[in-house]
Amino acid sequence: MSVFPEGFLWGGAVAANQCEGAYLEDGKGLSVPDMLLGGDVNHPRTFLAVTDPEAFYPSHQAIDFYHHYKEDIRLFAEMGWKVFRLSINWSRIYPNGDDETPNEKGLQFYDNVFDECHKYGIEPLVTLCHYEIPWAVVTKYGGFSSRQTIDLFLKYCRTVFTRYKDKVKYWLTFNEINIACMGNGGLGDLYGLGIMDKDDINAKDPILLTELKKNPQRTFEALHNEFVASAKAVKLAHEIIPDVVVGNMICHITNYPLTPNPDDIMACYQEDDVKNNFCADVQVRGEYPSYIFRYFKEHGIDSSFITEEDKKVLKEGTVDLYTFSYYSSGCVTVNPDADLTAGNMTMGAKNPYLKESEWGWQIDPEGLRYTLNTVHDRYPDIPLMVVENGLGAVDQVESDGSIHDPYRIDYLKKHIQAMKEAMEDGVPVIGYTTWGPIDLVSAGTGQYAKRYGFIYVDRHDDGTGDFHRSRKDSFYWYKKVCESNGEDLGE
Ligand code: BG6
């Protein structure tokens, strides 16, 4: 008998800012990614506060899902999907974050998208905020550094929960909430929390996100406000939508000690706690874990921002489902001279046993089995879902229009096999959505060239391309996987 239960949620995942485009259409306001320029593998995202008509902002057109959603969802259905993970762009609903009334045209767009999904029996899984804090909330309120932003977020949640209560059963609060803990400057601060320095906002020249000014006190205080917002959203969703399932979303940076040196083991353990476990502990268990207070003390962070009332809110708003992104793994060592490797949102020490993608992310399918097991051991009472997994690669279009991507098939197949093993180990996984099932804009570099899709989109980093879609070899492979409920993974 198959290890995948009937109704296992096979599908794909995207974010509004990376696929929709139409960045100011039908009343949408600016959001954080709209202020970011395109980059390349060596020069990840740069921020520019003034909209420069000469510059290239990839999210402004992205892959124009806004006008292609019917065609795209039809292709998803052709693959036999059961679920489509997407985000609602907050600034499409409340263009400035603090508007009196929601933007009806924005609401109508997502009604259309959800109706289109249901037409094919595809369940939407909606991320409320996938790095999409309205720009006005950053400039006027300082993002989540202000408690007022909690109320703005909840107003937005109430609007979408009420509007879509009969159409959307699965929700996630904040995408990769833990990137705030990775010490990567604006990647965590601006993307995740909508916070940045006044000087940086007013800078005339582009600034690398990683070089935006850091302030750990401000970061952890804003993260706390985001925890409170998330917990209140979970509670609200349960009040408005009776059979709702609400999850958190963790960027899982799977770490191994580089050597058996006990110092490496301990460094790895601590890094895991701060980067992977802290946010999930708060969101799943409903309270701050003890180890984080030592970290706060050692980093000069005053935790008096946690009030008694907040503690109650966190307890009442624990999530029903643990979800995470998994792309690669890294190592941890106390040796400052160890070679480094790139990865999602952070760097790690290089693992000599693993190969890397073209973007330098180490490929480690076994790490997915390991991660699923460790997460389940930690939170045995809730189900898990892999909501992002995939390989960013350069694809070649042949003269006959075909696109052969065996590397992508190989990557995904091995990861699905590893997930299967974890399920045989007893881990309750309810679904799997690949990242970027249709090519889209990279979050880390702003490139189109970093393609994840089963569906190719004719759009390039120099702004050329007519957005037409075509099926890659992996499209036909994933169709078999979905249609056979994970039984047929190919040769
Ligand atoms: C995750 C994000 O961090 O990884 C996505 O949730 C992102 O938004 C994905 O696109 C892959 O990263 P990148 O940098 O290759 O786009």
Short mmCIF file of C-alpha atoms and ligand atoms in Angstrom, two decimals:
data_model
loop_
_atom_site.label_atom_id
_atom_site.label_comp_id
_atom_site.label_asym_id
_atom_site.label_seq_id
_atom_site.Cartn_x
_atom_site.Cartn_y
_atom_site.Cartn_z
CA MET A 1 0.00 0.00 0.00
CA SER A 2 1.17 3.52 -0.80
CA VAL A 3 2.70 5.52 2.01
CA PHE A 4 0.94 8.58 0.58
CA PRO A 5 -2.60 8.67 1.96
CA GLU A 6 -5.50 9.39 -0.32
CA GLY A 7 -5.95 13.13 -0.64
CA PHE A 8 -2.24 13.83 -0.10
CA LEU A 9 -1.80 17.43 -1.22
CA TRP A 10 0.45 17.46 -4.30
CA GLY A 11 0.96 20.83 -5.93
CA GLY A 12 3.15 23.88 -6.30
CA ALA A 13 3.83 27.17 -4.52
CA VAL A 14 4.28 30.78 -5.62
CA ALA A 15 4.22 34.24 -4.04
CA ALA A 16 2.17 37.14 -5.39
CA ASN A 17 5.14 39.51 -5.68
CA GLN A 18 7.18 36.96 -7.63
CA CYS A 19 4.51 36.09 -10.19
CA GLU A 20 1.60 38.54 -10.43
CA GLY A 21 3.15 41.71 -11.89
CA ALA A 22 0.48 44.38 -12.52
CA TYR A 23 2.12 46.11 -9.61
CA LEU A 24 -0.07 49.21 -9.65
CA GLU A 25 -3.06 47.87 -11.55
CA ASP A 26 -6.65 47.99 -10.31
CA GLY A 27 -5.79 50.03 -7.23
CA LYS A 28 -2.86 48.01 -5.88
CA GLY A 29 -0.37 49.97 -3.75
CA LEU A 30 3.41 49.49 -3.60
CA SER A 31 4.78 46.74 -1.42
CA VAL A 32 8.35 46.02 -0.26
CA PRO A 33 9.45 43.87 -3.25
CA ASP A 34 8.27 46.58 -5.66
CA MET A 35 11.17 48.70 -4.37
CA LEU A 36 13.80 46.07 -5.18
CA LEU A 37 15.92 46.00 -8.31
CA GLY A 38 16.93 42.95 -10.33
CA GLY A 39 20.29 41.46 -9.39
CA ASP A 40 22.55 38.59 -10.24
CA VAL A 41 24.08 35.64 -8.48
CA ASN A 42 26.96 37.69 -7.05
CA HIS A 43 24.91 40.78 -6.29
CA PRO A 44 21.71 39.80 -4.60
CA ARG A 45 18.79 42.15 -4.15
CA THR A 46 19.35 45.87 -3.94
CA PHE A 47 16.89 48.30 -2.51
CA LEU A 48 16.12 51.68 -4.05
CA ALA A 49 13.55 53.86 -2.33
CA VAL A 50 12.90 56.16 -5.26
CA THR A 51 11.23 54.58 -8.25
CA ASP A 52 13.77 55.13 -11.01
CA PRO A 53 12.12 54.96 -14.45
CA GLU A 54 15.41 53.72 -15.95
CA ALA A 55 15.87 50.85 -13.51
CA PHE A 56 14.55 47.30 -13.79
CA TYR A 57 12.19 46.22 -11.01
CA PRO A 58 11.34 42.58 -11.76
CA SER A 59 8.25 42.39 -9.54
CA HIS A 60 6.54 45.14 -11.54
CA GLN A 61 5.72 42.73 -14.34
CA ALA A 62 6.99 39.47 -12.82
CA ILE A 63 5.47 36.73 -15.03
CA ASP A 64 2.18 38.60 -15.39
CA PHE A 65 0.18 35.93 -13.56
CA TYR A 66 -2.37 38.71 -12.97
CA HIS A 67 -3.42 38.42 -16.59
CA HIS A 68 -2.44 34.78 -17.19
CA TYR A 69 -3.95 33.10 -14.12
CA LYS A 70 -6.58 31.16 -16.08
CA GLU A 71 -4.02 29.66 -18.43
CA ASP A 72 -1.63 28.93 -15.55
CA ILE A 73 -4.21 27.25 -13.35
CA ARG A 74 -5.35 25.17 -16.31
CA LEU A 75 -1.76 23.95 -16.70
CA PHE A 76 -1.55 23.20 -12.95
CA ALA A 77 -4.76 21.19 -13.26
CA GLU A 78 -3.32 19.31 -16.24
CA MET A 79 -0.56 18.10 -13.91
CA GLY A 80 -3.19 16.71 -11.55
CA TRP A 81 -2.59 19.08 -8.63
CA LYS A 82 -4.62 18.89 -5.47
CA VAL A 83 -3.35 22.14 -3.96
CA PHE A 84 -2.01 25.50 -5.12
CA ARG A 85 -0.05 27.58 -2.61
CA LEU A 86 -0.14 31.28 -3.39
CA SER A 87 -0.05 34.50 -1.41
CA ILE A 88 -2.47 37.37 -1.31
CA ASN A 89 -0.60 40.60 -1.84
CA TRP A 90 -1.65 42.69 1.17
CA SER A 91 -1.13 45.89 -0.86
CA ARG A 92 -3.72 44.73 -3.41
CA ILE A 93 -6.32 44.62 -0.62
CA TYR A 94 -5.19 47.61 1.45
CA PRO A 95 -2.95 49.65 -0.89
CA ASN A 96 -1.53 51.74 1.96
CA GLY A 97 -2.06 49.27 4.74
CA ASP A 98 -4.19 51.73 6.73
CA ASP A 99 -6.97 52.49 4.23
CA GLU A 100 -10.51 52.73 5.63
CA THR A 101 -12.01 50.24 3.20
CA PRO A 102 -10.50 47.42 1.18
CA ASN A 103 -9.88 47.65 -2.56
CA GLU A 104 -12.77 45.77 -4.17
CA LYS A 105 -10.89 45.11 -7.40
CA GLY A 106 -8.09 43.43 -5.47
CA LEU A 107 -10.58 41.26 -3.61
CA GLN A 108 -12.30 40.37 -6.86
CA PHE A 109 -9.02 39.23 -8.41
CA TYR A 110 -8.44 36.61 -5.69
CA ASP A 111 -12.11 35.56 -5.88
CA ASN A 112 -11.47 34.84 -9.55
CA VAL A 113 -8.27 32.94 -8.80
CA PHE A 114 -9.87 30.78 -6.09
CA ASP A 115 -12.92 30.08 -8.29
CA GLU A 116 -10.62 29.01 -11.07
CA CYS A 117 -8.81 26.62 -8.70
CA HIS A 118 -12.06 25.08 -7.47
CA LYS A 119 -13.23 24.61 -11.04
CA TYR A 120 -10.47 21.97 -11.29
CA GLY A 121 -10.77 20.60 -7.76
CA ILE A 122 -7.59 22.38 -6.62
CA GLU A 123 -7.55 23.54 -3.00
CA PRO A 124 -5.93 26.98 -2.47
CA LEU A 125 -3.37 27.27 0.34
CA VAL A 126 -2.92 30.95 1.05
CA THR A 127 0.04 32.73 2.63
CA LEU A 128 -1.19 35.96 4.20
CA CYS A 129 2.15 37.71 3.94
CA HIS A 130 4.94 36.46 1.70
CA TYR A 131 7.40 39.38 2.11
CA GLU A 132 4.60 41.67 0.96
CA ILE A 133 4.26 44.38 3.59
CA PRO A 134 2.77 47.50 1.97
CA TRP A 135 5.49 50.08 1.38
CA ALA A 136 3.44 52.78 3.13
CA VAL A 137 3.44 50.61 6.27
CA VAL A 138 7.24 50.65 6.15
CA THR A 139 7.56 54.41 5.71
CA LYS A 140 4.67 55.53 7.93
CA TYR A 141 4.71 52.96 10.73
CA GLY A 142 8.19 51.41 10.59
CA GLY A 143 6.69 48.03 9.66
CA PHE A 144 6.31 45.58 12.53
CA SER A 145 8.49 47.69 14.82
CA SER A 146 5.16 49.39 15.60
CA ARG A 147 2.33 47.68 17.45
CA GLN A 148 -0.09 49.57 15.21
CA THR A 149 1.00 47.30 12.38
CA ILE A 150 -0.44 44.33 14.29
CA ASP A 151 -3.86 46.00 14.04
CA LEU A 152 -3.40 46.84 10.37
CA PHE A 153 -2.47 43.23 9.66
CA LEU A 154 -5.49 41.93 11.57
CA LYS A 155 -7.82 44.24 9.74
CA TYR A 156 -6.48 42.80 6.49
CA CYS A 157 -6.86 39.24 7.87
CA ARG A 158 -10.45 39.87 8.95
CA THR A 159 -11.26 41.15 5.46
CA VAL A 160 -9.82 38.17 3.61
CA PHE A 161 -11.02 35.52 6.09
CA THR A 162 -14.56 36.88 5.85
CA ARG A 163 -14.50 37.24 2.10
CA TYR A 164 -12.96 33.85 1.32
CA LYS A 165 -14.26 31.73 4.18
CA ASP A 166 -16.09 29.40 1.80
CA LYS A 167 -13.22 29.22 -0.69
CA VAL A 168 -10.04 28.86 1.34
CA LYS A 169 -9.54 26.31 4.09
CA TYR A 170 -5.74 26.31 4.38
CA TRP A 171 -3.87 29.45 5.47
CA LEU A 172 -0.30 30.28 6.47
CA THR A 173 0.49 33.45 8.40
CA PHE A 174 4.00 34.80 7.62
CA ASN A 175 6.29 33.23 5.05
CA GLU A 176 9.62 32.14 6.54
CA ILE A 177 9.05 34.15 9.71
CA ASN A 178 12.45 33.01 11.01
CA ILE A 179 14.51 34.89 8.41
CA ALA A 180 14.44 37.67 10.99
CA CYS A 181 16.78 35.51 13.12
CA MET A 182 19.47 34.98 10.51
CA GLY A 183 21.40 38.18 11.02
CA ASN A 184 21.31 38.93 7.29
CA GLY A 185 20.35 42.62 7.57
CA GLY A 186 17.57 43.79 5.31
CA LEU A 187 16.83 40.32 3.99
CA GLY A 188 15.31 39.54 7.36
CA ASP A 189 14.43 43.06 8.45
CA LEU A 190 12.92 44.59 5.35
CA TYR A 191 11.59 41.48 3.64
CA GLY A 192 10.26 39.84 6.76
CA LEU A 193 9.42 42.69 9.13
CA GLY A 194 9.18 45.83 7.00
CA ILE A 195 11.79 47.67 9.05
CA MET A 196 14.73 49.81 7.97
CA ASP A 197 16.70 52.87 9.04
CA LYS A 198 15.49 56.35 8.06
CA ASP A 199 18.91 57.04 6.44
CA ASP A 200 18.60 53.92 4.32
CA ILE A 201 15.07 54.81 3.23
CA ASN A 202 16.31 58.20 2.06
CA ALA A 203 19.51 56.99 0.39
CA LYS A 204 19.95 58.19 -3.19
CA ASP A 205 21.87 55.14 -4.41
CA PRO A 206 20.87 51.50 -4.41
CA ILE A 207 21.87 49.54 -1.29
CA LEU A 208 22.36 45.78 -1.06
CA LEU A 209 19.68 44.32 1.20
CA THR A 210 22.35 42.54 3.18
CA GLU A 211 24.02 45.90 3.86
CA LEU A 212 21.02 47.72 5.31
CA LYS A 213 21.77 48.81 8.88
CA LYS A 214 21.14 46.19 11.54
CA ASN A 215 19.74 46.70 15.03
CA PRO A 216 19.08 43.42 16.87
CA GLN A 217 16.94 45.03 19.58
CA ARG A 218 14.64 46.47 16.91
CA THR A 219 14.61 43.21 14.94
CA PHE A 220 13.57 40.97 17.84
CA GLU A 221 11.02 43.47 19.08
CA ALA A 222 9.46 43.63 15.61
CA LEU A 223 9.59 39.85 15.35
CA HIS A 224 7.74 39.66 18.65
CA ASN A 225 5.02 41.93 17.23
CA GLU A 226 4.83 39.62 14.24
CA PHE A 227 4.40 36.61 16.55
CA VAL A 228 1.53 38.42 18.26
CA ALA A 229 0.00 39.32 14.88
CA SER A 230 0.35 35.70 13.74
CA ALA A 231 -1.21 34.28 16.91
CA LYS A 232 -4.14 36.72 16.73
CA ALA A 233 -4.63 35.82 13.06
CA VAL A 234 -4.76 32.10 13.92
CA LYS A 235 -7.41 32.76 16.56
CA LEU A 236 -9.40 35.01 14.24
CA ALA A 237 -9.31 32.47 11.42
CA HIS A 238 -10.78 29.85 13.76
CA GLU A 239 -13.56 32.23 14.78
CA ILE A 240 -14.50 33.09 11.21
CA ILE A 241 -13.83 29.80 9.34
CA PRO A 242 -14.99 26.76 11.34
CA ASP A 243 -13.00 24.00 9.58
CA VAL A 244 -9.88 26.08 8.96
CA VAL A 245 -6.29 24.82 9.13
CA VAL A 246 -3.70 27.53 9.85
CA GLY A 247 0.01 26.89 9.64
CA ASN A 248 3.26 28.67 10.36
CA MET A 249 6.00 28.74 7.73
CA ILE A 250 9.66 28.22 8.57
CA CYS A 251 12.69 28.64 6.32
CA HIS A 252 14.38 25.44 7.40
CA ILE A 253 18.13 25.84 7.34
CA THR A 254 19.18 22.27 7.96
CA ASN A 255 22.57 22.20 9.69
CA TYR A 256 25.12 19.51 10.45
CA PRO A 257 28.22 19.93 12.63
CA LEU A 258 31.20 20.14 10.25
CA THR A 259 33.30 17.85 12.47
CA PRO A 260 32.81 15.70 15.59
CA ASN A 261 34.60 18.38 17.59
CA PRO A 262 32.23 18.93 20.54
CA ASP A 263 32.57 22.68 19.95
CA ASP A 264 31.17 22.23 16.45
CA ILE A 265 28.37 20.03 17.80
CA MET A 266 27.37 22.67 20.35
CA ALA A 267 27.70 25.54 17.87
CA CYS A 268 25.44 23.62 15.48
CA TYR A 269 22.91 22.91 18.22
CA GLN A 270 22.76 26.57 19.19
CA GLU A 271 22.50 27.77 15.62
CA ASP A 272 19.61 25.37 15.09
CA ASP A 273 17.87 26.73 18.15
CA VAL A 274 18.11 30.36 17.14
CA LYS A 275 17.59 30.00 13.38
CA ASN A 276 15.16 27.10 13.08
CA ASN A 277 13.57 26.29 16.43
CA PHE A 278 12.94 29.61 18.12
CA CYS A 279 10.12 30.90 15.89
CA ALA A 280 8.50 27.48 15.55
CA ASP A 281 8.64 26.92 19.32
CA VAL A 282 6.74 30.18 19.84
CA GLN A 283 4.20 29.42 17.13
CA VAL A 284 3.64 25.72 17.86
CA ARG A 285 4.06 25.65 21.64
CA GLY A 286 2.78 29.15 22.28
CA GLU A 287 5.64 30.37 24.43
CA TYR A 288 9.19 31.66 24.27
CA PRO A 289 11.74 28.85 24.78
CA SER A 290 14.26 29.22 27.62
CA TYR A 291 17.41 29.18 25.43
CA ILE A 292 16.43 32.37 23.64
CA PHE A 293 16.73 34.42 26.82
CA ARG A 294 20.40 33.54 27.11
CA TYR A 295 20.84 34.54 23.46
CA PHE A 296 19.06 37.85 24.17
CA LYS A 297 21.31 38.46 27.17
CA GLU A 298 24.47 37.76 25.19
CA HIS A 299 23.35 40.04 22.38
CA GLY A 300 22.23 42.92 24.58
CA ILE A 301 18.54 42.47 23.78
CA ASP A 302 16.10 43.66 26.43
CA SER A 303 13.06 41.37 26.27
CA SER A 304 10.71 43.56 28.28
CA PHE A 305 8.66 43.97 25.08
CA ILE A 306 7.00 40.63 25.95
CA THR A 307 3.97 41.60 28.06
CA GLU A 308 1.75 39.34 30.18
CA GLU A 309 -1.11 39.98 27.76
CA ASP A 310 1.12 38.93 24.82
CA LYS A 311 1.97 35.67 26.57
CA LYS A 312 -1.73 34.87 26.73
CA VAL A 313 -2.21 35.76 23.07
CA LEU A 314 0.66 33.50 22.01
CA LYS A 315 -0.81 30.58 23.96
CA GLU A 316 -4.23 31.07 22.40
CA GLY A 317 -2.92 31.32 18.85
CA THR A 318 -0.84 28.20 18.32
CA VAL A 319 -0.82 26.82 14.77
CA ASP A 320 -2.55 23.66 13.52
CA LEU A 321 0.12 22.75 10.99
CA TYR A 322 3.90 23.12 10.71
CA THR A 323 5.06 24.02 7.21
CA PHE A 324 8.51 24.78 5.92
CA SER A 325 10.75 25.40 2.93
CA TYR A 326 13.64 23.05 2.29
CA TYR A 327 16.22 23.50 -0.46
CA SER A 328 19.64 22.54 0.85
CA SER A 329 21.74 22.03 3.96
CA GLY A 330 24.91 23.55 5.37
CA CYS A 331 27.43 22.86 8.11
CA VAL A 332 28.35 24.71 11.26
CA THR A 333 31.82 25.00 12.71
CA VAL A 334 33.79 27.14 15.10
CA ASN A 335 36.64 27.16 12.58
CA PRO A 336 36.61 30.65 11.03
CA ASP A 337 38.66 29.46 8.04
CA ALA A 338 36.20 26.82 6.82
CA ASP A 339 35.03 27.16 3.20
CA LEU A 340 31.57 28.63 2.90
CA THR A 341 28.60 27.67 0.79
CA ALA A 342 25.54 29.66 -0.24
CA GLY A 343 22.02 28.67 0.71
CA ASN A 344 18.54 30.03 1.14
CA MET A 345 18.76 33.35 2.99
CA THR A 346 21.99 32.41 4.76
CA MET A 347 25.53 31.01 4.34
CA GLY A 348 26.97 27.87 5.95
CA ALA A 349 30.20 25.90 6.00
CA LYS A 350 30.69 23.68 2.96
CA ASN A 351 29.86 19.99 3.26
CA PRO A 352 32.52 17.97 1.38
CA TYR A 353 30.01 15.18 0.66
CA LEU A 354 27.52 17.27 -1.29
CA LYS A 355 27.31 18.80 -4.75
CA GLU A 356 25.97 22.29 -5.36
CA SER A 357 23.40 23.85 -7.67
CA GLU A 358 24.47 26.50 -10.17
CA TRP A 359 23.66 29.06 -7.48
CA GLY A 360 25.92 27.31 -4.99
CA TRP A 361 23.17 25.75 -2.83
CA GLN A 362 24.20 22.29 -1.62
CA ILE A 363 21.88 19.52 -2.78
CA ASP A 364 20.92 17.16 0.04
CA PRO A 365 17.79 15.03 -0.36
CA GLU A 366 18.64 12.92 2.71
CA GLY A 367 18.56 16.17 4.67
CA LEU A 368 14.85 16.39 3.97
CA ARG A 369 14.23 13.02 5.62
CA TYR A 370 16.40 14.12 8.54
CA THR A 371 14.57 17.45 8.83
CA LEU A 372 11.11 15.90 8.72
CA ASN A 373 12.09 13.46 11.45
CA THR A 374 13.67 16.04 13.74
CA VAL A 375 10.76 18.45 13.35
CA HIS A 376 8.23 15.68 14.05
CA ASP A 377 10.21 14.58 17.13
CA ARG A 378 10.04 18.14 18.40
CA TYR A 379 6.34 18.72 17.61
CA PRO A 380 4.78 15.25 17.63
CA ASP A 381 1.21 16.52 17.88
CA ILE A 382 0.77 18.38 14.62
CA PRO A 383 1.02 17.42 10.94
CA LEU A 384 3.77 18.74 8.67
CA MET A 385 3.81 19.98 5.12
CA VAL A 386 6.72 20.70 2.79
CA VAL A 387 5.53 23.91 1.13
CA GLU A 388 8.69 24.76 -0.82
CA ASN A 389 11.32 22.54 -2.40
CA GLY A 390 12.96 22.93 -5.76
CA LEU A 391 16.00 23.55 -7.89
CA GLY A 392 16.83 26.94 -9.37
CA ALA A 393 18.68 26.31 -12.65
CA VAL A 394 19.40 27.78 -16.07
CA ASP A 395 17.20 26.16 -18.71
CA GLN A 396 17.94 25.92 -22.41
CA VAL A 397 15.17 26.19 -24.98
CA GLU A 398 15.90 23.92 -27.95
CA SER A 399 15.28 25.03 -31.53
CA ASP A 400 12.04 23.01 -31.60
CA GLY A 401 10.86 24.75 -28.43
CA SER A 402 11.40 21.76 -26.12
CA ILE A 403 13.11 22.18 -22.74
CA HIS A 404 14.97 19.21 -21.29
CA ASP A 405 15.53 19.57 -17.55
CA PRO A 406 16.67 16.15 -16.23
CA TYR A 407 18.57 17.90 -13.40
CA ARG A 408 15.31 19.26 -12.01
CA ILE A 409 13.57 15.89 -12.28
CA ASP A 410 16.52 14.24 -10.55
CA TYR A 411 16.51 16.79 -7.71
CA LEU A 412 12.77 16.59 -7.08
CA LYS A 413 12.59 12.82 -7.43
CA LYS A 414 15.28 12.32 -4.80
CA HIS A 415 13.58 14.74 -2.44
CA ILE A 416 10.20 13.06 -2.85
CA GLN A 417 11.87 9.69 -2.21
CA ALA A 418 13.38 11.13 0.97
CA MET A 419 9.99 12.46 2.05
CA LYS A 420 8.54 9.02 1.39
CA GLU A 421 11.19 7.49 3.66
CA ALA A 422 10.33 10.00 6.38
CA MET A 423 6.67 9.08 6.08
CA GLU A 424 7.62 5.43 6.43
CA ASP A 425 9.53 6.50 9.56
CA GLY A 426 6.14 7.67 10.81
CA VAL A 427 6.23 11.41 10.08
CA PRO A 428 2.70 12.72 9.36
CA VAL A 429 3.21 14.75 6.18
CA ILE A 430 -0.03 16.00 4.59
CA GLY A 431 1.31 17.57 1.41
CA TYR A 432 4.13 18.71 -0.80
CA THR A 433 4.29 21.81 -2.99
CA THR A 434 7.33 22.43 -5.16
CA TRP A 435 8.64 25.98 -5.25
CA GLY A 436 8.11 27.94 -8.42
CA PRO A 437 6.21 25.31 -10.47
CA ILE A 438 6.08 28.01 -13.09
CA ASP A 439 9.23 30.12 -13.65
CA LEU A 440 9.11 33.31 -11.62
CA VAL A 441 11.31 36.06 -10.17
CA SER A 442 13.90 34.86 -7.66
CA ALA A 443 13.42 36.32 -4.18
CA GLY A 444 17.11 36.19 -3.33
CA THR A 445 18.62 37.66 -6.49
CA GLY A 446 15.72 39.18 -8.43
CA GLN A 447 16.66 37.09 -11.46
CA TYR A 448 14.47 35.45 -14.05
CA ALA A 449 17.43 33.29 -15.11
CA LYS A 450 17.12 31.25 -11.89
CA ARG A 451 14.28 29.05 -13.06
CA TYR A 452 12.40 26.57 -10.87
CA GLY A 453 9.42 25.77 -13.07
CA PHE A 454 7.79 22.82 -14.75
CA ILE A 455 6.40 25.56 -16.96
CA TYR A 456 8.81 27.83 -18.80
CA VAL A 457 7.98 31.53 -19.08
CA ASP A 458 9.49 33.58 -21.86
CA ARG A 459 10.74 36.50 -19.81
CA HIS A 460 14.36 37.49 -19.26
CA ASP A 461 16.60 39.63 -17.10
CA ASP A 462 17.07 42.23 -19.82
CA GLY A 463 13.32 42.84 -19.82
CA THR A 464 12.67 40.97 -23.09
CA GLY A 465 10.25 38.10 -23.66
CA ASP A 466 6.56 37.83 -24.47
CA PHE A 467 5.53 35.88 -21.34
CA HIS A 468 4.35 32.85 -23.31
CA ARG A 469 4.28 29.60 -21.36
CA SER A 470 5.62 26.18 -22.43
CA ARG A 471 5.87 22.77 -20.79
CA LYS A 472 9.33 21.47 -19.82
CA ASP A 473 10.12 17.73 -19.60
CA SER A 474 9.66 17.99 -15.83
CA PHE A 475 6.03 19.01 -16.43
CA TYR A 476 5.20 15.55 -17.80
CA TRP A 477 7.22 13.89 -15.04
CA TYR A 478 5.43 15.76 -12.22
CA LYS A 479 2.07 15.02 -13.86
CA LYS A 480 2.83 11.30 -13.43
CA VAL A 481 3.88 11.86 -9.82
CA CYS A 482 0.66 13.70 -8.95
CA GLU A 483 -1.62 11.40 -10.92
CA SER A 484 -0.10 8.26 -9.37
CA ASN A 485 -0.21 9.81 -5.86
CA GLY A 486 3.58 9.57 -5.61
CA GLU A 487 3.83 5.96 -6.79
CA ASP A 488 5.36 6.70 -10.18
CA LEU A 489 8.57 8.69 -9.71
CA GLY A 490 10.02 7.60 -13.07
CA GLU A 491 13.01 5.38 -13.83
C1 BG6 B 1 12.15 31.00 -0.15
C2 BG6 B 1 11.06 31.99 -0.40
O1 BG6 B 1 13.07 31.65 0.63
O2 BG6 B 1 12.91 30.51 -1.19
C3 BG6 B 1 10.71 32.21 -1.84
O3 BG6 B 1 9.92 31.73 0.37
C4 BG6 B 1 11.96 32.10 -2.69
O4 BG6 B 1 10.05 33.43 -1.94
C5 BG6 B 1 12.54 30.70 -2.54
O5 BG6 B 1 11.76 32.43 -4.01
C6 BG6 B 1 13.74 30.41 -3.40
O6 BG6 B 1 14.73 31.38 -3.23
P1 BG6 B 1 15.32 32.18 -4.46
O7 BG6 B 1 16.24 33.17 -3.87
O8 BG6 B 1 16.00 31.18 -5.31
O9 BG6 B 1 14.15 32.80 -5.14
#
